[in-house]
Short mmCIF file of C-alpha atoms and ligand atoms in Angstrom, two decimals:
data_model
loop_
_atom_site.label_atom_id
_atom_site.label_comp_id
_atom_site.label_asym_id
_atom_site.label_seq_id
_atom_site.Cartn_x
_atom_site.Cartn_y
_atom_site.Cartn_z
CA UNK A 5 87.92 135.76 77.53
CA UNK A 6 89.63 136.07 81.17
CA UNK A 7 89.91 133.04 84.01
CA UNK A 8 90.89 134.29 86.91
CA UNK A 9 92.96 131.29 88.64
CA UNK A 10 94.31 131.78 92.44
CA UNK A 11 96.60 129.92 94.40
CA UNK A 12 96.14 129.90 97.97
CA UNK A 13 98.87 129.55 100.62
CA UNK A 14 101.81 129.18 97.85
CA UNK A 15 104.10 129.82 100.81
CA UNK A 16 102.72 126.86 102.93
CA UNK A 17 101.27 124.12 100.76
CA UNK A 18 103.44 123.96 97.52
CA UNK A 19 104.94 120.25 97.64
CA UNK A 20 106.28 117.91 94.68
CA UNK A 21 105.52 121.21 92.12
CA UNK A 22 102.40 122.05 93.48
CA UNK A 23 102.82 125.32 91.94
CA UNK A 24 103.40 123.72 88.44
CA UNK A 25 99.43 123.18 88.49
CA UNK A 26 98.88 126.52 88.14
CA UNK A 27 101.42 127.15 85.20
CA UNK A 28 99.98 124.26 83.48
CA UNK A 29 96.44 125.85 83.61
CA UNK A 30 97.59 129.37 82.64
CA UNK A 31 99.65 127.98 79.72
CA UNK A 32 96.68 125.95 78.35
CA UNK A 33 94.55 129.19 78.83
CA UNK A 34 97.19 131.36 76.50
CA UNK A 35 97.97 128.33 73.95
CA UNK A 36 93.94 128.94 73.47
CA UNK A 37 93.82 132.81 73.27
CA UNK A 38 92.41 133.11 77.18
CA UNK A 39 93.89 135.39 79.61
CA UNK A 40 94.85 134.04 82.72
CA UNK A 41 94.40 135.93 85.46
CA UNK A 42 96.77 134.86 88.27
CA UNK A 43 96.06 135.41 91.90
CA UNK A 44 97.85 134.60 95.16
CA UNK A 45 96.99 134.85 98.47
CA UNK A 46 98.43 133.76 102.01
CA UNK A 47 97.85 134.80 105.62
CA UNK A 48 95.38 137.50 106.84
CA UNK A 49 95.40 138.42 102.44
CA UNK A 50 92.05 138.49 101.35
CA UNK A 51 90.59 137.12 98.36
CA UNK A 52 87.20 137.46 96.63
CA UNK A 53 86.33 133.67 96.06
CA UNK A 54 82.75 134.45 94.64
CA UNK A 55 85.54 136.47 91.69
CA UNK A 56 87.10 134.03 91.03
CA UNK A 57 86.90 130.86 88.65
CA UNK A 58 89.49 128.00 89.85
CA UNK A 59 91.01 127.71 93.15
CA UNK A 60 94.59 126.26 93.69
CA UNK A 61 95.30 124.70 96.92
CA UNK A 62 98.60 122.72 97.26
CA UNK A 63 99.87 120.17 100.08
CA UNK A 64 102.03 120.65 102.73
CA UNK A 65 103.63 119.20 106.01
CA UNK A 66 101.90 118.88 109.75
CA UNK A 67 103.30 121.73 110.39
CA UNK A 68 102.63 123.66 107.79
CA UNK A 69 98.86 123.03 108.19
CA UNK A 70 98.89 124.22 111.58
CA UNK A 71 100.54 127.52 110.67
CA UNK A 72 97.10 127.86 108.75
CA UNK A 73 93.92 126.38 109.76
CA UNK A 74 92.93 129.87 111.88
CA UNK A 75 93.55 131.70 108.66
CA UNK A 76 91.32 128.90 106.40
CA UNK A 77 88.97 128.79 109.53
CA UNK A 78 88.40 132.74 108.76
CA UNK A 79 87.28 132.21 105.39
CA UNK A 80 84.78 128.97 105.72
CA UNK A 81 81.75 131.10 105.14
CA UNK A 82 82.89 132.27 101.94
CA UNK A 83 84.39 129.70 100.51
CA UNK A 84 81.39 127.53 101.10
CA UNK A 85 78.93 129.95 99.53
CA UNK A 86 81.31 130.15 96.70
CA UNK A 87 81.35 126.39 95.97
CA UNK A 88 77.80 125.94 96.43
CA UNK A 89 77.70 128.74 93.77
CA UNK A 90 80.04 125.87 91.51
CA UNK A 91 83.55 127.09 92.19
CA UNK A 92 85.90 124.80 90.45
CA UNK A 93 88.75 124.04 93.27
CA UNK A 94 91.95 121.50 92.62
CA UNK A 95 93.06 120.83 95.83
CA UNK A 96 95.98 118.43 96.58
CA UNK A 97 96.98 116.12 99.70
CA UNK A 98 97.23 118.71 102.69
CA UNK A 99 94.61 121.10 101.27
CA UNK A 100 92.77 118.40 100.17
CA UNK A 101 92.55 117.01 104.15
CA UNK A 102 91.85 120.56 105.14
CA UNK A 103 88.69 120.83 103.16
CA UNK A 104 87.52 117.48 104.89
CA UNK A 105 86.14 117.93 108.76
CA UNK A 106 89.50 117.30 109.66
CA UNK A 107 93.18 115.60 110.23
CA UNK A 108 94.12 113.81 112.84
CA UNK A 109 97.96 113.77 112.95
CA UNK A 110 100.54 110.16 113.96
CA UNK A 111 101.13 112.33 117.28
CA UNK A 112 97.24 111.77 117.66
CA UNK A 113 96.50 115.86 117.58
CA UNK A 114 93.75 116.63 114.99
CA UNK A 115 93.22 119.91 112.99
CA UNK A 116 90.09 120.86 112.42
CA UNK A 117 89.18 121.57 109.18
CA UNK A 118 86.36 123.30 106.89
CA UNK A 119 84.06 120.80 106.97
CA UNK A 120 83.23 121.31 103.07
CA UNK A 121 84.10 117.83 101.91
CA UNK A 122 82.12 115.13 103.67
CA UNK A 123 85.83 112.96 104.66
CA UNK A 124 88.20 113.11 107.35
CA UNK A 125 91.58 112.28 107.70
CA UNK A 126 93.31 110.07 110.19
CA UNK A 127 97.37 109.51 110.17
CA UNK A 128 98.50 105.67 109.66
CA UNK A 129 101.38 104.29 111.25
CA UNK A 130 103.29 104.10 108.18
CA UNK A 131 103.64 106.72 104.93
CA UNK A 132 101.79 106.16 101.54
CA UNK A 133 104.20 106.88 99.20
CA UNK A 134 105.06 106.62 95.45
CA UNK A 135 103.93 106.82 91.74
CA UNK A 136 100.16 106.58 91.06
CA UNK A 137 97.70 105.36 88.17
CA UNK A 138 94.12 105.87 88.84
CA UNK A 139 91.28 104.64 86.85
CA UNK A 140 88.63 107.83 86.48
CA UNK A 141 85.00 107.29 87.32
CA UNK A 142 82.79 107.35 84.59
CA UNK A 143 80.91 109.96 87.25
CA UNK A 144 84.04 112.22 86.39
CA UNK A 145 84.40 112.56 83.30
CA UNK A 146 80.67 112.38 81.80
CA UNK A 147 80.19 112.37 78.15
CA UNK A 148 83.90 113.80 78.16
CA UNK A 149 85.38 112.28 74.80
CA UNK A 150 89.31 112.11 75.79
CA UNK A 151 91.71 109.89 75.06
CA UNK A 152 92.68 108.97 78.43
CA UNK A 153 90.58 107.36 81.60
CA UNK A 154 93.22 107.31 83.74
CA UNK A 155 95.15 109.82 86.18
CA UNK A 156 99.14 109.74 86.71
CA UNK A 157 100.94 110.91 90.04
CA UNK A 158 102.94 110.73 92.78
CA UNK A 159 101.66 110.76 96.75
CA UNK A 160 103.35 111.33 100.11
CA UNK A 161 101.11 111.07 102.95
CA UNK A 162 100.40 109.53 106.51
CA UNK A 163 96.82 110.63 106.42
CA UNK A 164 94.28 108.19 105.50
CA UNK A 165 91.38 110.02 104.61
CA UNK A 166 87.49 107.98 104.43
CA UNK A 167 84.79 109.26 102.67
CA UNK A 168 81.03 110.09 103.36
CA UNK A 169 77.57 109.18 101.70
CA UNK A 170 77.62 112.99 100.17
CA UNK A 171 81.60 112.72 98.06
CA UNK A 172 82.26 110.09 95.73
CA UNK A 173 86.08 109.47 94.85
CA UNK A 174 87.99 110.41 91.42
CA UNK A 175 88.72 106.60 90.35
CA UNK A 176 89.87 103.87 91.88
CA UNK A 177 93.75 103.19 92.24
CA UNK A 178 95.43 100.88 89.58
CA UNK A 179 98.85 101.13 91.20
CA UNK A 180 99.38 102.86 94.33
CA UNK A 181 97.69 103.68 97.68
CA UNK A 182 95.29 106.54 96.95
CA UNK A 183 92.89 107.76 99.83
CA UNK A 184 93.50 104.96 102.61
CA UNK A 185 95.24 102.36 100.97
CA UNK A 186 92.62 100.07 101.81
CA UNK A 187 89.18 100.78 99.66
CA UNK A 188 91.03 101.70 96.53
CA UNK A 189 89.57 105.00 96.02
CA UNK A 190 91.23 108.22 95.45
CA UNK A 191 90.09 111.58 95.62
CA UNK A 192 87.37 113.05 95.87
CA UNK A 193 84.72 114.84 94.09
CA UNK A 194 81.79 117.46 95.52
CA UNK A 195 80.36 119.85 93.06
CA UNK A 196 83.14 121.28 91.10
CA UNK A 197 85.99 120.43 93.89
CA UNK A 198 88.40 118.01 93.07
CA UNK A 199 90.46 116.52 95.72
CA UNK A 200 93.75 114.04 95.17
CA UNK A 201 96.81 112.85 96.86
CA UNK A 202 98.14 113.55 93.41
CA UNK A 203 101.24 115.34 93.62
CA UNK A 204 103.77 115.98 90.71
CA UNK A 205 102.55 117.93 89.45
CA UNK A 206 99.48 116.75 88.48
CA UNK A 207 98.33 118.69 85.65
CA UNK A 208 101.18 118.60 82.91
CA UNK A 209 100.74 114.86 82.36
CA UNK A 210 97.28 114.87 82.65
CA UNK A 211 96.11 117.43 80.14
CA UNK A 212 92.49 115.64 79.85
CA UNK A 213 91.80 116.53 83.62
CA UNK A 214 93.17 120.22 82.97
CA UNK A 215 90.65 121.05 80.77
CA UNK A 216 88.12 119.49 82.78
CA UNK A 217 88.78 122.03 85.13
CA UNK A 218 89.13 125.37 82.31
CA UNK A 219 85.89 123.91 80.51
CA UNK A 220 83.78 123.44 84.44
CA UNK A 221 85.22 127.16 84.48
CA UNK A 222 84.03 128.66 82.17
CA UNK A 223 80.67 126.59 81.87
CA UNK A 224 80.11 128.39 85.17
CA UNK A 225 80.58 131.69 83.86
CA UNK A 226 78.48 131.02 80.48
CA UNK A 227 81.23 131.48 78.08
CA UNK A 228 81.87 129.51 75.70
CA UNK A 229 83.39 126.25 77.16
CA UNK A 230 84.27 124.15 74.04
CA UNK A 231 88.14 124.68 74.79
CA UNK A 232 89.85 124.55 71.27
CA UNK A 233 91.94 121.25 70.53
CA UNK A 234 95.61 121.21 71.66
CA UNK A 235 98.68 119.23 70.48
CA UNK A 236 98.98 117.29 73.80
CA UNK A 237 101.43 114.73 72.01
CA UNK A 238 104.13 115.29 74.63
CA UNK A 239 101.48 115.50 77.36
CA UNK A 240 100.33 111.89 76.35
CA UNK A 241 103.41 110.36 75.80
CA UNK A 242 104.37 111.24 79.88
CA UNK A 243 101.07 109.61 80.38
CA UNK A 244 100.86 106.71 78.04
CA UNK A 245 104.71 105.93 79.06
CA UNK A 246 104.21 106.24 83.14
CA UNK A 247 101.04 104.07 82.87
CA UNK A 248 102.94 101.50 81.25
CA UNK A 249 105.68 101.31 83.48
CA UNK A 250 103.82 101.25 86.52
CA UNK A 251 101.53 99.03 85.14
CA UNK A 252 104.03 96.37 84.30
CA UNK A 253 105.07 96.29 87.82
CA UNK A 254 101.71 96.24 89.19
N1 LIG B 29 100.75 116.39 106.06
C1 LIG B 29 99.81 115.58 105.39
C2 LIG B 29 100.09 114.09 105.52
O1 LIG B 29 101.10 113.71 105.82
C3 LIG B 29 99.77 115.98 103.91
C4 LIG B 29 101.04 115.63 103.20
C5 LIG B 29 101.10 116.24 101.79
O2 LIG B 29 100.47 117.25 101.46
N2 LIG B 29 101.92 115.64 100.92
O3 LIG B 29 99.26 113.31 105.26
#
């Protein structure tokens, strides 16, 4: 069994170990006998979404999303068809916002963006930063049997990003700012696209959410999606022992 996992813009949106993500997902693939196929694409490079089975997109500065919204503007059509089609997508922060209809920055310029997500963006007047602890919507999970209902992470953002009727967020925040710092949600789900201000990276000390992601995956390409068991013990001890701390102060 292959997954072919891709990581777009890994030059411009790769912030807090971004990139980590994807190691995380291709080690869990090989720890269970599944070839991970690793892709990467940046400017004017072309990718095959339908081909694919998780997209990576990372978070970035201002700037940084400038450099690309022409290039992600290019590929809209595709993309779209591909997760209406059930693409799973973990996108984080910056390439979370660009998914959204779009960001407008503190100097009061917006980017447009894809339009996929039903949320937009607007900067605050001060940054939402720090550690994170999000309770996970039932919604999000499902019938999942794991032992944890809660997210860890760490955000860096001015954006302040609202959501529609059509996207329902991950969880709520237990410690932290999440979306808005104001409704208590934080991130988002459509379909099979996950979007989070969760930076860290994410995945290593949330191993439950990982293979969310592998077992969506490969659901969507009819293999068998009962990932085998793994010895997460160090996984959920980060977990268990961040909660706790930031709990405590909370
Ligand atoms: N530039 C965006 C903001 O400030 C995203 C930041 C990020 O990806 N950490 O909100």
């Amino acid at each position: 069994m292959k997954l072919t996992i891709c990581h777009l813009y890994p030059d411009l949106l790769d912030l807090y170990g971004d990139r980590g993500n994807i190691i995380a997902l291709a080690a869990r693939c090989r720890w269970r006998g599944i070839e991970p196929v690793i892709q990467q694409a940046s400017l004017d490079e072309d990718l095959n979404f339908m081909g694919m089975d998780i997209l990576f997109i990372g978070g970035g500065s201002d700037r940084e999303q400038g450099l690309l919204v022409q290039d992600l503007m290019r590929r809209e059509k595709e993309l779209r068809r591909a997760i209406e089609n059930g693409l799973v997508v973990l996108c984080i922060c910056g390439g979370y916002q660009m998914l959204g209809k779009y960001y407008q920055m503190s100097n009061g310029e917006r980017i447009d963006g894809l339009g996929i997500l039903d949320v937009w963006t607007i900067a605050g007047e001060r940054r939402l930063i720090g550690n994170v602890v999000v309770d996970l919507s039932e919604k999000i999970l499902g019938d999942k049997p794991c032992k944890f209902k809660t997210l860890v992470g760490f955000e860096n953002h001015s954006g302040k990003t609202h959501l529609g009727e059509k996207a329902s967020p991950l969880g709520n925040v237990l410690f932290g700012h999440g979306n808005n710092g104001e409704d208590s949600g934080e991130g988002v789900r459509y379909l099979n696209v996950f979007g989070t201000y969760l930076h860290g990276p994410l995945l290593p000390k949330n191993p439950h959410f990982a293979d969310l992601l592998l077992e969506l995956a490969a659901k969507r390409r009819g293999l068998d999606n009962s990932l085998r068991e793994l010895d997460d013990h160090l996984e959920e001890l980060a977990h268990t022992a961040m909660v706790q701390r930031l709990l405590k102060q909370a």
